[in-house]
Amino acid sequence: MEQALLRINNISGQLTGKCPFKAGGGVEAGKCPFKGHGVEAGKCPYRAGQHLDQSKAWSLVNVTPTVTTNSVTPIKVLVTGAAGQIAYSLMFMIASGQMFGPYQPVILHLLDIPKMADALKGVVMELQDCSYPLLHSVVATTDVQTAFIHINVAILVGAFPRGPGMQRKDLLKVNVSIFKEQGEALNKYASRGVKVLVVGNPANTNALTALVKASDLPPSNFSALTRLDQNRAQSMISEKVGVNVDSVRNVIIWGNHSQTQVPDVNHGYILNYPNRGLIEPIQTSVNDDKWLNEQFIPLVQNRGATVIAARKLSSAASAANAIVGHVRDWLLGTKDGEHVSMAVYSDGSYNVPKGLIFSFPVTCRNGEWSIVQGLKINSSTQQKIDATTKELQEEKETAMSFLN
Ligand SMILES: NC(=O)C1=CN([C@@H]2O[C@H](COP(=O)(O)OP(=O)(O)OC[C@H]3O[C@@H](n4cnc5c(N)ncnc54)[C@H](O)[C@@H]3O)[C@@H](O)[C@H]2O)C=CC1
Ligand SMILES: O=C([O-])CC(=O)C(=O)O
């Protein structure tokens, strides 16, 4: 068991010695090992080993919850890699309401490895110093069980990033063990409806590893991030056409979050393109197929590496922004007439083999995604989809060989 990160530093006194979970809904009453909690002896509804152990976490309670948010049950959101660079943008966006809206309080569960404990402590102080009305509390820890207990949303960022000259799949060997452990933790401790977004690279295959290790959870609960690629593609199109990026809709990213990904504008449109009616296909607006095929596609495919070459660090703020968009659309729903790209468990749509985590165009309603059906794929796009499929199959084989 890893060392506790920090002792309880209870700001309001609200949590000390009290079980933070409500009674009613668990199993094996009376088997809870949690010491000194506020539920009547023998009536604790949680399974042994399923409690948040407060000695392994630093819980802080925001001192200024608003009247509006008091009436809504907080959502528990885990961010792993919490002392890293993506998390440093992400958790402030979550706590300020950008992910779940202005009325949804959040409890942030933050996990990093022991050597990052001091840095994580600093991040928690900064969260506290923001006085976000929606931030109900923070559980910062280096203990996996404490981090995963009862979470509703898991954003798995914690992993090694690539440096200049590396491919994302070069990270597979070093990162696969992280997602194996975290898949097991999801299976054991998370809420059964937990929505999982894997960001750490290679994101698709890490998501598959976590899914395989969380065999009690539905595969549809798992996803990997390709929204950053979609945002990059839409931004490049907006610049080329000379419209606001919000007018660019339904660009698709197929396949792997890697150099083989397939940016596809063939089903996208420009909304309210000046003087040309309500919508126009992107291809017509761009009016330059050579640019679309020979420049745009490789620019999107290589954007991550281009940022690394410039910053000597991989994209962070733009990744956090994409994570917020992905989770928000998944839970709150996509707009009418619009689809977004999410890497999800393939059901065989578009002849992609079942059982890969593959980026598809999806719409979301009531917290469930569905793959947009019936899009016509031209032969050039199909060839690229075949290549990214092959890469994902190879990654899957490698990852599974590490698991055995
Ligand atoms: N899918 C996507 O679109 C994108 C994915 N990424 C990937 O996201 C990952 C994180 O990137 P950054 O935040 O820039 O990296 P970073 O190195 O700044 O932060 C990673 C954090 O994860 C922590 N960590 C390592 N092992 C852990 C474990 N077992 N449990 C919890 N935390 C652990 C590290 O201590 C570190 O604090 C990388 O794999 C990167 O390649 C980055 C950008 C976009
Ligand atoms: O390129 C990387 O290694 C980081 C990443 O996934 C991205 O920026 O898309």
Coordinates of C-alpha atoms and ligand atoms in Angstrom, one line a residue:
M1 CA 0.0 0.0 0.0
E2 CA 1.4 3.4 -0.9
Q3 CA 2.1 6.0 1.8
A4 CA -0.6 8.4 2.6
L5 CA -0.1 11.7 0.9
L6 CA -1.3 14.1 3.5
R7 CA -3.1 14.0 6.8
I8 CA -6.7 15.2 7.0
N9 CA -6.7 19.0 7.2
N10 CA -10.3 19.6 7.9
I11 CA -11.2 23.1 7.2
S12 CA -14.8 23.3 8.2
G13 CA -15.0 20.3 10.6
Q14 CA -17.7 18.8 8.5
L15 CA -16.0 15.5 7.7
T16 CA -14.0 14.6 10.8
G17 CA -15.0 11.3 12.1
K18 CA -18.0 11.0 9.9
C19 CA -18.7 8.8 7.0
P20 CA -19.1 11.1 4.0
F21 CA -21.4 8.7 2.2
K22 CA -25.2 8.4 2.7
A23 CA -26.7 5.2 4.0
G24 CA -29.0 3.2 1.8
G25 CA -27.9 1.2 -1.2
G26 CA -25.0 -0.9 -0.3
V27 CA -24.4 -4.6 0.7
E28 CA -23.1 -6.5 3.7
A29 CA -24.3 -4.1 6.3
G30 CA -22.2 -4.1 9.4
K31 CA -19.0 -5.1 7.7
C32 CA -17.7 -1.6 7.2
P33 CA -14.2 -1.3 8.7
F34 CA -14.4 2.5 8.7
K35 CA -13.6 3.8 12.1
G36 CA -15.7 6.5 13.8
H37 CA -18.1 7.3 11.1
G38 CA -21.4 8.9 11.7
V39 CA -23.7 6.1 10.6
E40 CA -25.2 4.0 13.3
A41 CA -23.1 0.9 14.3
G42 CA -24.0 -2.1 12.2
K43 CA -26.0 0.0 9.7
C44 CA -23.3 1.1 7.4
P45 CA -24.4 0.2 3.9
Y46 CA -21.0 -0.1 2.3
R47 CA -19.0 -3.2 1.6
A48 CA -15.8 -3.8 3.6
G49 CA -12.9 -2.0 1.9
Q50 CA -15.2 0.3 0.1
H51 CA -14.9 3.3 2.3
L52 CA -13.0 6.4 1.7
D53 CA -10.2 6.1 4.3
Q54 CA -9.8 9.6 5.5
S55 CA -6.3 8.9 7.0
K56 CA -5.1 8.4 3.4
A57 CA -6.6 11.7 2.0
W58 CA -6.6 15.3 2.6
S59 CA -10.2 16.4 2.5
L60 CA -11.0 20.0 2.2
V61 CA -14.4 21.4 2.3
N62 CA -15.1 24.7 0.6
V63 CA -16.1 27.2 3.1
T64 CA -18.5 29.1 0.9
P65 CA -21.0 26.7 -0.8
T66 CA -23.8 28.6 -2.3
V67 CA -27.5 28.1 -1.6
T68 CA -28.1 27.0 -5.2
T69 CA -25.5 24.2 -5.1
N70 CA -26.4 22.9 -1.7
S71 CA -29.5 21.3 -3.1
V72 CA -27.7 19.3 -5.8
T73 CA -25.7 16.1 -5.0
P74 CA -22.1 16.7 -5.9
I75 CA -20.6 14.6 -8.7
K76 CA -17.3 12.8 -7.8
V77 CA -14.7 13.3 -10.5
L78 CA -11.3 11.6 -10.5
V79 CA -8.4 13.2 -12.2
T80 CA -5.2 11.1 -12.3
G81 CA -1.9 12.7 -13.1
A82 CA -3.2 15.5 -11.0
A83 CA 0.2 17.1 -10.4
G84 CA 1.0 17.1 -14.2
Q85 CA 0.6 19.8 -16.8
I86 CA -2.7 18.8 -18.3
A87 CA -4.3 18.5 -14.9
Y88 CA -3.0 21.9 -14.0
S89 CA -5.4 23.4 -16.5
L90 CA -8.1 20.8 -16.3
M91 CA -9.1 20.8 -12.7
F92 CA -9.6 24.5 -12.6
M93 CA -12.0 24.3 -15.6
I94 CA -13.9 21.5 -13.8
A95 CA -14.1 23.3 -10.5
S96 CA -15.3 26.5 -12.2
G97 CA -18.3 24.7 -13.8
Q98 CA -17.1 24.4 -17.4
M99 CA -17.6 20.7 -17.5
F100 CA -20.9 20.0 -15.8
G101 CA -22.5 23.4 -15.9
P102 CA -23.1 26.2 -13.4
Y103 CA -25.4 24.4 -11.0
Q104 CA -23.5 21.1 -10.5
P105 CA -21.2 20.9 -7.5
V106 CA -18.2 18.7 -7.8
I107 CA -16.0 16.7 -5.4
L108 CA -12.5 16.3 -7.0
H109 CA -10.5 13.2 -6.4
L110 CA -6.9 13.8 -7.3
L111 CA -4.4 11.0 -7.8
D112 CA -0.7 11.2 -8.4
I113 CA 2.4 9.2 -7.5
P114 CA 4.2 9.6 -4.1
K115 CA 7.1 11.6 -5.5
M116 CA 4.6 14.2 -6.7
A117 CA 2.9 14.6 -3.3
D118 CA 4.3 18.0 -2.6
A119 CA 3.4 19.4 -6.0
L120 CA -0.1 18.0 -5.6
K121 CA -0.4 19.7 -2.2
G122 CA 0.4 23.0 -3.9
V123 CA -2.3 22.4 -6.5
V124 CA -4.8 21.7 -3.8
M125 CA -3.9 25.0 -2.1
E126 CA -4.4 26.8 -5.4
L127 CA -7.8 25.2 -5.9
Q128 CA -8.8 26.3 -2.4
D129 CA -7.5 29.8 -3.2
C130 CA -9.8 30.1 -6.1
S131 CA -12.9 29.9 -3.8
Y132 CA -15.0 28.2 -6.4
P133 CA -18.6 28.0 -5.2
L134 CA -19.1 24.7 -7.1
L135 CA -16.1 22.9 -5.5
H136 CA -17.6 21.0 -2.7
S137 CA -14.4 19.2 -1.6
V138 CA -11.1 17.8 -2.7
V139 CA -9.7 14.4 -1.9
A140 CA -6.0 14.4 -2.9
T141 CA -4.1 11.2 -2.5
T142 CA -1.4 8.8 -3.7
D143 CA -3.5 5.8 -2.7
V144 CA -5.4 4.2 -5.6
Q145 CA -8.3 2.9 -3.6
T146 CA -8.9 6.2 -2.0
A147 CA -8.8 7.9 -5.4
F148 CA -11.3 5.5 -7.1
I149 CA -13.8 5.0 -4.4
H150 CA -17.4 5.8 -5.6
I151 CA -16.3 8.0 -8.4
N152 CA -18.9 9.0 -11.1
V153 CA -16.4 10.2 -13.7
A154 CA -12.8 9.1 -14.2
I155 CA -10.4 11.2 -16.2
L156 CA -7.3 9.1 -16.6
V157 CA -4.5 11.5 -17.5
G158 CA -1.7 10.2 -15.4
A159 CA 0.9 8.6 -17.7
F160 CA 4.3 9.3 -19.2
P161 CA 4.1 11.8 -22.1
R162 CA 6.2 11.4 -25.2
G163 CA 9.2 13.6 -26.0
P164 CA 10.6 14.9 -29.4
G165 CA 11.0 12.1 -32.0
M166 CA 8.8 9.5 -30.2
Q167 CA 5.6 8.0 -31.4
R168 CA 2.7 7.7 -28.9
K169 CA 2.8 3.9 -29.2
D170 CA 6.4 4.0 -27.9
L171 CA 4.7 4.7 -24.5
L172 CA 2.7 1.5 -24.5
K173 CA 5.1 -0.6 -22.5
V174 CA 5.7 2.0 -19.8
N175 CA 2.1 3.1 -19.5
V176 CA 0.2 -0.2 -19.9
S177 CA 0.7 -1.2 -16.3
I178 CA -0.8 2.0 -15.1
F179 CA -4.0 1.3 -17.0
K180 CA -4.1 -2.3 -15.9
E181 CA -4.0 -1.2 -12.2
Q182 CA -6.6 1.5 -12.8
G183 CA -8.9 -0.8 -14.7
E184 CA -8.9 -3.1 -11.7
A185 CA -9.5 -0.2 -9.4
L186 CA -12.5 1.0 -11.5
N187 CA -13.9 -2.5 -11.3
K188 CA -13.5 -2.7 -7.5
Y189 CA -14.3 0.8 -6.2
A190 CA -16.0 3.1 -8.7
S191 CA -19.7 3.7 -9.1
R192 CA -21.2 1.2 -11.5
G193 CA -22.2 4.0 -13.8
V194 CA -18.8 5.5 -13.9
K195 CA -17.9 7.3 -17.2
V196 CA -14.2 6.8 -18.0
L197 CA -12.1 9.0 -20.3
V198 CA -8.6 7.9 -21.0
V199 CA -6.2 10.6 -22.0
G200 CA -2.7 9.1 -21.3
N201 CA -1.1 7.8 -24.4
P202 CA -1.4 5.7 -26.4
A203 CA -5.0 6.7 -25.3
N204 CA -7.1 4.2 -27.4
T205 CA -5.1 1.1 -26.3
N206 CA -4.8 2.3 -22.7
A207 CA -8.6 2.6 -22.6
L208 CA -8.9 -0.9 -23.9
T209 CA -6.5 -2.2 -21.2
A210 CA -8.6 -0.5 -18.5
L211 CA -11.8 -1.8 -20.0
V212 CA -10.5 -5.4 -20.2
K213 CA -9.4 -5.2 -16.5
A214 CA -12.8 -3.8 -15.5
S215 CA -14.9 -6.7 -16.6
D216 CA -17.9 -6.0 -14.4
L217 CA -18.4 -2.6 -16.0
P218 CA -20.1 -2.1 -19.4
P219 CA -17.6 -1.4 -22.2
S220 CA -19.8 1.6 -23.2
N221 CA -18.6 3.3 -20.0
F222 CA -15.1 3.6 -21.6
S223 CA -13.7 6.2 -24.0
A224 CA -10.5 7.8 -25.2
L225 CA -9.8 11.3 -26.2
T226 CA -9.7 12.3 -29.9
R227 CA -11.6 15.6 -29.4
L228 CA -8.3 17.5 -29.4
D229 CA -7.7 16.2 -33.0
Q230 CA -11.2 17.2 -33.9
N231 CA -10.8 20.7 -32.4
R232 CA -7.4 21.1 -34.2
A233 CA -9.0 20.1 -37.5
Q234 CA -12.0 22.4 -37.2
S235 CA -9.7 25.3 -36.2
M236 CA -7.5 24.7 -39.3
I237 CA -10.6 24.7 -41.6
S238 CA -12.0 27.9 -40.0
E239 CA -8.7 29.6 -40.7
K240 CA -8.5 28.4 -44.3
V241 CA -12.2 29.4 -45.1
G242 CA -12.1 32.6 -43.0
V243 CA -15.0 31.9 -40.7
N244 CA -15.3 31.7 -36.9
V245 CA -14.5 28.2 -35.7
D246 CA -18.0 27.8 -34.3
S247 CA -19.3 27.7 -37.8
V248 CA -17.3 24.6 -38.6
R249 CA -19.3 21.5 -37.7
N250 CA -19.0 17.7 -38.0
V251 CA -15.4 17.2 -38.9
I252 CA -14.7 13.5 -38.1
I253 CA -11.6 11.8 -36.6
W254 CA -11.6 8.1 -37.4
G255 CA -9.4 5.6 -35.6
N256 CA -6.4 6.0 -33.4
H257 CA -5.2 9.0 -31.6
S258 CA -1.9 8.7 -33.5
Q259 CA -0.3 9.7 -36.7
T260 CA -2.6 7.2 -38.6
Q261 CA -5.7 9.0 -37.4
V262 CA -8.1 9.9 -40.2
P263 CA -9.3 13.5 -40.3
D264 CA -12.4 13.5 -42.6
V265 CA -14.2 16.7 -43.7
N266 CA -16.5 14.9 -46.2
H267 CA -19.5 15.0 -43.9
G268 CA -18.7 18.4 -42.3
Y269 CA -20.3 21.7 -43.1
I270 CA -19.9 25.4 -42.6
L271 CA -22.8 27.0 -40.8
N272 CA -24.1 30.3 -42.0
Y273 CA -21.3 30.8 -44.5
P274 CA -21.6 34.4 -45.5
N275 CA -23.9 35.0 -48.6
R276 CA -24.2 31.3 -49.5
G277 CA -27.3 30.1 -47.7
L278 CA -27.6 28.4 -44.4
I279 CA -25.0 25.6 -44.7
E280 CA -22.3 24.6 -47.2
P281 CA -20.2 21.4 -47.3
I282 CA -16.7 22.1 -46.1
Q283 CA -15.2 20.7 -49.3
T284 CA -17.2 23.4 -51.3
S285 CA -16.2 26.2 -49.0
V286 CA -12.5 25.2 -49.0
N287 CA -12.5 24.7 -52.8
D288 CA -9.1 23.2 -52.7
D289 CA -9.0 19.4 -52.7
K290 CA -5.2 19.3 -53.0
W291 CA -4.8 21.3 -49.8
L292 CA -7.4 19.1 -48.1
N293 CA -5.6 15.9 -49.1
E294 CA -2.0 16.8 -49.1
Q295 CA -1.7 19.5 -46.4
F296 CA -4.7 19.5 -44.0
I297 CA -4.6 15.8 -43.2
P298 CA -0.9 15.6 -42.3
L299 CA -1.1 18.9 -40.4
V300 CA -3.8 17.5 -38.1
Q301 CA -2.1 14.1 -37.8
N302 CA 1.2 15.7 -36.8
R303 CA -0.1 18.6 -34.7
G304 CA 0.8 17.0 -31.4
A305 CA 4.4 16.5 -32.5
T306 CA 4.6 20.0 -33.9
V307 CA 3.6 21.4 -30.5
I308 CA 6.1 19.2 -28.8
A309 CA 8.9 20.5 -31.1
A310 CA 7.9 24.1 -30.3
R311 CA 7.2 23.8 -26.5
K312 CA 9.5 20.8 -25.7
L313 CA 6.4 19.7 -23.9
S314 CA 3.2 18.1 -25.2
S315 CA -0.1 20.0 -25.6
A316 CA -1.6 20.7 -22.2
A317 CA -4.2 23.6 -22.1
S318 CA -5.7 22.5 -25.4
A319 CA -5.9 18.9 -24.2
A320 CA -7.7 20.1 -21.0
N321 CA -10.1 22.1 -23.2
A322 CA -10.8 19.0 -25.3
I323 CA -11.3 16.8 -22.2
V324 CA -13.9 19.3 -21.0
G325 CA -15.7 19.3 -24.3
H326 CA -15.7 15.4 -24.5
V327 CA -17.1 14.8 -21.0
R328 CA -19.6 17.7 -21.2
D329 CA -21.0 16.4 -24.5
W330 CA -21.1 12.8 -23.3
L331 CA -23.0 13.7 -20.1
L332 CA -25.0 16.7 -21.1
G333 CA -25.6 15.7 -24.8
T334 CA -24.5 16.8 -28.2
K335 CA -26.4 19.6 -30.0
D336 CA -29.1 18.8 -32.6
G337 CA -27.6 18.2 -36.0
E338 CA -24.1 17.9 -34.6
H339 CA -21.8 15.0 -33.9
V340 CA -18.5 14.8 -32.2
S341 CA -15.6 12.3 -32.3
M342 CA -15.0 10.0 -29.4
A343 CA -12.9 6.9 -29.3
V344 CA -15.3 4.2 -28.1
Y345 CA -15.7 0.4 -28.1
S346 CA -16.3 -0.7 -31.6
D347 CA -19.5 -2.6 -32.2
G348 CA -18.6 -3.5 -35.8
S349 CA -19.9 -0.3 -37.3
Y350 CA -18.2 0.7 -40.6
N351 CA -16.6 -2.8 -40.6
V352 CA -14.2 -1.8 -37.9
P353 CA -13.5 -5.1 -35.9
K354 CA -15.4 -5.4 -32.7
G355 CA -13.4 -4.9 -29.5
L356 CA -11.1 -2.0 -30.5
I357 CA -11.3 1.4 -29.0
F358 CA -11.8 3.4 -32.2
S359 CA -12.7 7.0 -32.8
F360 CA -16.1 7.4 -34.5
P361 CA -18.5 10.2 -35.0
V362 CA -21.1 9.9 -32.2
T363 CA -24.1 11.7 -30.8
C364 CA -24.8 11.6 -27.1
R365 CA -28.1 11.6 -25.2
N366 CA -28.8 10.9 -21.5
G367 CA -25.2 10.1 -20.9
E368 CA -25.0 7.5 -23.6
W369 CA -23.1 7.7 -26.9
S370 CA -24.2 6.2 -30.2
I371 CA -22.2 5.9 -33.3
V372 CA -23.6 7.9 -36.3
Q373 CA -24.7 5.3 -38.9
G374 CA -24.9 5.3 -42.6
L375 CA -22.2 7.8 -43.6
K376 CA -20.7 7.1 -47.1
I377 CA -17.0 6.5 -46.9
N378 CA -15.0 7.3 -50.1
S379 CA -12.2 4.9 -51.2
S380 CA -9.3 7.2 -50.1
T381 CA -10.8 7.6 -46.6
Q382 CA -11.5 3.9 -46.4
Q383 CA -7.8 3.1 -47.2
K384 CA -6.8 5.4 -44.3
I385 CA -9.4 3.8 -42.0
D386 CA -7.9 0.4 -42.8
A387 CA -4.4 1.6 -41.9
T388 CA -5.4 3.0 -38.6
T389 CA -7.5 -0.1 -37.8
K390 CA -4.4 -2.2 -38.5
E391 CA -2.3 -0.1 -36.2
L392 CA -4.9 -0.4 -33.4
Q393 CA -5.0 -4.2 -33.8
E394 CA -1.2 -4.4 -33.5
E395 CA -1.3 -2.1 -30.4
K396 CA -4.0 -4.3 -28.9
E397 CA -1.9 -7.5 -29.4
T398 CA 1.1 -5.8 -27.8
A399 CA -0.8 -4.5 -24.9
M400 CA -2.5 -7.8 -24.3
S401 CA 0.8 -9.6 -24.4
F402 CA 2.0 -7.3 -21.6
L403 CA -1.1 -8.2 -19.5
N404 CA -0.6 -11.9 -19.7
Ligands
LIG1 N1 -5.2 12.0 -25.9 C1 -4.8 13.2 -26.1 O1 -5.3 14.0 -26.9 C2 -3.6 13.7 -25.3 C3 -2.9 12.9 -24.5 N2 -1.8 13.3 -23.8 C4 -1.1 12.4 -22.9 O2 -1.6 12.7 -21.5 C5 -0.6 12.2 -20.6 C6 -0.3 13.2 -19.6 O3 0.3 14.4 -20.2 P1 0.9 15.6 -19.2 O4 -0.1 16.0 -18.2 O5 1.4 16.6 -20.2 O6 2.1 14.8 -18.6 P2 2.9 15.2 -17.2 O7 4.1 14.4 -17.2 O8 2.9 16.7 -17.1 O9 1.9 14.7 -16.1 C7 1.7 13.3 -15.9 C8 1.4 13.1 -14.5 O10 1.0 11.8 -14.3 C9 1.6 11.3 -13.1 N3 1.5 9.8 -13.1 C10 2.4 8.9 -13.6 N4 2.0 7.7 -13.2 C11 0.9 7.8 -12.5 C12 0.0 6.9 -11.9 N5 0.3 5.5 -12.0 N6 -1.1 7.3 -11.3 C13 -1.3 8.6 -11.2 N7 -0.5 9.6 -11.8 C14 0.6 9.2 -12.4 C15 3.0 11.9 -13.1 O11 3.6 11.8 -11.8 C16 2.7 13.3 -13.6 O12 2.4 14.2 -12.5 C17 0.6 11.8 -21.5 O13 0.6 10.4 -21.7 C18 0.4 12.5 -22.8 O14 1.0 11.9 -23.9 C19 -1.4 14.6 -23.9 C20 -2.0 15.5 -24.7 C21 -3.2 15.1 -25.5
LIG2 O1 1.4 14.4 -29.1 C1 1.5 14.0 -28.0 O2 2.3 13.1 -27.5 C2 0.5 14.5 -27.0 C3 -0.8 14.3 -27.6 O3 -1.4 13.2 -27.6 C4 -1.3 15.4 -28.5 O4 -0.9 16.5 -28.4 O5 -2.2 15.1 -29.3

